[in-house]
Amino acid sequence: MTEAPSLTGRLLVATPALSDPNFDRSVVLMLDHDREGALGVVLNRPTPVGVSEVLQPWAELAGEPGVVFQGGPVALDAALALAVVPRGGPLGWRRVHGSIGLVDLDAPPEVLAAEVGSLRVFAGYAGWGPDQLESELDEGAWYVVDSEPGDVSAPEPEGLWRAVLRRQHGTLALLATYPDDPSLN
């Protein structure tokens, strides 16, 4: 049996059939995926909490909107941050995929300030145990598509689900027009 390719760096886009309210119309950036399980953050769930309210030293580097995002239903009291770094790899930043990486929030922000293109802070994350994500994929709960660096810092994150689908080819692009409530059609 061959091992499935890692989804690290790719996007999981919730299908309209996904019934879990934690992931309704969500776009999840996969930060880690191997035989031990998977971990990602929901990119399109801004909260009303400003970064300045919880991580003041990082507020100046946060992109718009400058709020904390709900990264998923797991460990909501823990924060992690993603940043786009166009080139190199400064101290306090670990590449996940391409120019997207995790920021060490214990590092002094000024160490990264000159390198960071944009920073986004997440409370919590989405996690899956061994084979759990693969089961959800087999059930048709997620579309797996390529990520782009701009997905992490989308200025209008509420529209990311439609935007990501719209840039796909064929029938997947048509799903961007799927109504919020199909019963109203």
Coordinates of C-alpha atoms in Angstrom, one line a residue:
M1 CA 0.0 0.0 0.0
T2 CA 1.4 3.4 -1.0
E3 CA 1.2 6.3 1.3
A4 CA -1.0 9.2 0.2
P5 CA 0.9 12.4 -0.7
S6 CA 1.1 15.0 2.0
L7 CA -1.4 17.8 1.8
T8 CA 1.0 20.2 3.6
G9 CA 0.7 23.7 2.0
R10 CA -2.5 22.9 0.2
L11 CA -6.0 24.1 0.9
L12 CA -9.0 22.1 2.1
V13 CA -12.2 23.9 0.8
A14 CA -15.4 22.7 2.5
T15 CA -17.9 21.2 0.1
P16 CA -21.5 22.4 0.4
A17 CA -22.3 18.9 1.8
L18 CA -20.0 19.3 4.8
S19 CA -22.4 19.5 7.8
D20 CA -20.0 20.4 10.6
P21 CA -20.8 24.0 11.6
N22 CA -17.1 24.5 12.6
F23 CA -16.2 24.1 9.0
D24 CA -19.2 25.5 7.0
R25 CA -17.7 27.2 3.9
S26 CA -14.3 27.1 5.4
V27 CA -10.9 27.3 3.7
V28 CA -8.2 25.5 5.7
L29 CA -4.5 25.9 5.0
M30 CA -2.8 22.6 5.8
L31 CA 0.3 23.2 8.0
D32 CA 1.2 19.6 8.6
H33 CA 0.0 16.2 7.2
D34 CA 1.5 12.8 7.6
R35 CA 0.6 9.3 8.9
E36 CA 0.3 10.7 12.4
G37 CA -2.5 13.0 11.5
A38 CA -3.1 16.5 10.1
L39 CA -3.1 20.1 11.3
G40 CA -4.3 23.3 9.6
V41 CA -5.9 26.7 10.2
V42 CA -9.1 28.1 8.9
L43 CA -8.2 31.2 6.9
N44 CA -11.7 32.8 6.6
R45 CA -13.0 33.1 10.2
P46 CA -12.1 36.6 11.5
T47 CA -13.1 37.4 15.1
P48 CA -14.0 40.8 16.4
V49 CA -10.9 40.6 18.7
G50 CA -8.0 42.9 17.5
V51 CA -4.5 41.5 17.5
S52 CA -3.6 44.6 19.6
E53 CA -5.9 43.3 22.4
V54 CA -4.1 40.0 22.8
L55 CA -0.7 40.3 21.2
Q56 CA 0.2 44.0 21.3
P57 CA 3.8 43.6 20.2
W58 CA 2.7 41.9 16.9
A59 CA -0.2 44.3 16.1
E60 CA 1.9 46.5 13.9
L61 CA 2.8 43.6 11.7
A62 CA -0.7 42.2 11.3
G63 CA -2.3 42.5 7.9
E64 CA -5.8 43.8 7.3
P65 CA -8.1 43.1 8.9
G66 CA -5.9 43.4 12.0
V67 CA -7.9 40.9 14.0
V68 CA -7.4 37.4 15.4
F69 CA -8.8 34.6 13.3
Q70 CA -10.5 31.4 14.7
G71 CA -8.1 28.9 13.3
G72 CA -10.3 25.9 14.2
P73 CA -12.1 24.3 17.0
V74 CA -9.0 22.8 18.8
A75 CA -7.1 24.7 21.5
L76 CA -8.8 28.0 21.2
D77 CA -6.7 29.4 24.0
A78 CA -3.5 28.9 22.0
A79 CA -2.2 31.3 19.3
L80 CA -0.2 30.7 16.2
A81 CA 0.7 33.1 13.5
L82 CA 1.4 32.7 9.8
A83 CA 3.4 35.2 7.7
V84 CA 4.4 35.5 4.1
V85 CA 8.1 36.0 3.7
P86 CA 8.9 36.7 0.0
R87 CA 12.5 35.5 0.2
G88 CA 14.9 33.9 2.7
G89 CA 13.9 32.7 6.1
P90 CA 14.4 35.0 9.0
L91 CA 15.0 33.9 12.5
G92 CA 11.7 33.2 14.2
W93 CA 10.0 31.9 11.0
R94 CA 9.7 28.3 9.8
R95 CA 8.6 27.6 6.2
V96 CA 5.5 25.6 5.7
H97 CA 5.1 25.9 1.9
G98 CA 6.6 28.3 -0.6
S99 CA 6.7 31.8 1.0
I100 CA 4.2 30.9 3.8
G101 CA 5.5 30.0 7.2
L102 CA 4.9 29.8 10.9
V103 CA 6.0 32.7 13.2
D104 CA 7.5 32.1 16.6
L105 CA 5.4 34.4 18.7
D106 CA 8.0 34.2 21.5
A107 CA 10.6 35.9 19.2
P108 CA 10.9 39.7 19.3
P109 CA 8.7 41.1 16.5
E110 CA 11.4 43.5 15.4
V111 CA 13.5 40.6 14.3
L112 CA 10.9 39.7 11.7
A113 CA 9.6 43.2 10.9
A114 CA 11.8 43.9 7.9
E115 CA 11.1 40.5 6.3
V116 CA 7.4 39.9 6.9
G117 CA 5.1 40.7 4.1
S118 CA 2.0 40.2 6.2
L119 CA 1.1 38.4 9.4
R120 CA -2.1 36.8 10.5
V121 CA -2.8 35.5 14.1
F122 CA -5.0 32.5 14.7
A123 CA -6.6 31.3 17.9
G124 CA -6.8 27.5 17.8
Y125 CA -6.4 25.2 14.9
A126 CA -8.1 22.3 13.0
G127 CA -6.7 18.9 13.8
W128 CA -7.3 15.4 12.6
G129 CA -6.1 12.1 14.0
P130 CA -4.4 9.3 11.9
D131 CA -6.6 8.5 8.9
Q132 CA -9.4 10.9 10.0
L133 CA -8.8 13.4 7.3
E134 CA -8.5 10.7 4.7
S135 CA -11.9 9.4 5.7
E136 CA -13.4 12.9 5.4
L137 CA -11.8 13.2 1.9
D138 CA -13.3 9.8 0.9
E139 CA -16.7 11.0 2.1
G140 CA -16.5 14.1 -0.1
A141 CA -16.3 16.6 2.7
W142 CA -13.4 18.6 1.2
Y143 CA -12.0 19.8 -2.1
V144 CA -8.2 19.8 -2.1
V145 CA -6.7 22.7 -4.1
D146 CA -3.5 24.6 -4.4
S147 CA -2.8 27.5 -2.1
E148 CA -1.5 30.9 -3.1
P149 CA 0.5 33.2 -0.8
G150 CA -2.3 35.8 -0.9
D151 CA -4.8 33.3 0.6
V152 CA -3.1 33.7 4.0
S153 CA -3.6 37.5 4.0
A154 CA -6.8 38.0 2.0
P155 CA -8.1 41.5 2.9
E156 CA -11.7 40.2 2.7
P157 CA -11.5 36.8 4.3
E158 CA -15.2 36.3 4.4
G159 CA -15.2 36.0 0.5
L160 CA -12.2 33.5 0.4
W161 CA -14.4 30.4 0.0
R162 CA -15.9 31.8 -3.2
A163 CA -12.7 33.3 -4.4
V164 CA -10.7 30.0 -4.1
L165 CA -13.4 28.1 -5.8
R166 CA -13.8 30.7 -8.6
R167 CA -10.1 30.4 -9.6
Q168 CA -10.4 26.6 -10.1
H169 CA -11.2 25.0 -13.4
G170 CA -14.4 23.3 -14.6
T171 CA -17.3 22.4 -12.4
L172 CA -15.4 23.4 -9.2
A173 CA -15.4 27.1 -10.3
L174 CA -19.2 26.9 -10.7
L175 CA -19.6 25.9 -7.1
A176 CA -18.5 29.5 -6.2
T177 CA -22.1 30.5 -7.1
Y178 CA -23.6 27.9 -4.7
P179 CA -26.2 29.8 -2.6
D180 CA -25.7 30.2 1.1
D181 CA -29.1 28.6 1.7
P182 CA -30.1 26.3 -1.3
S183 CA -33.6 25.9 0.1
L184 CA -34.3 29.6 -0.9
N185 CA -33.8 28.8 -4.6

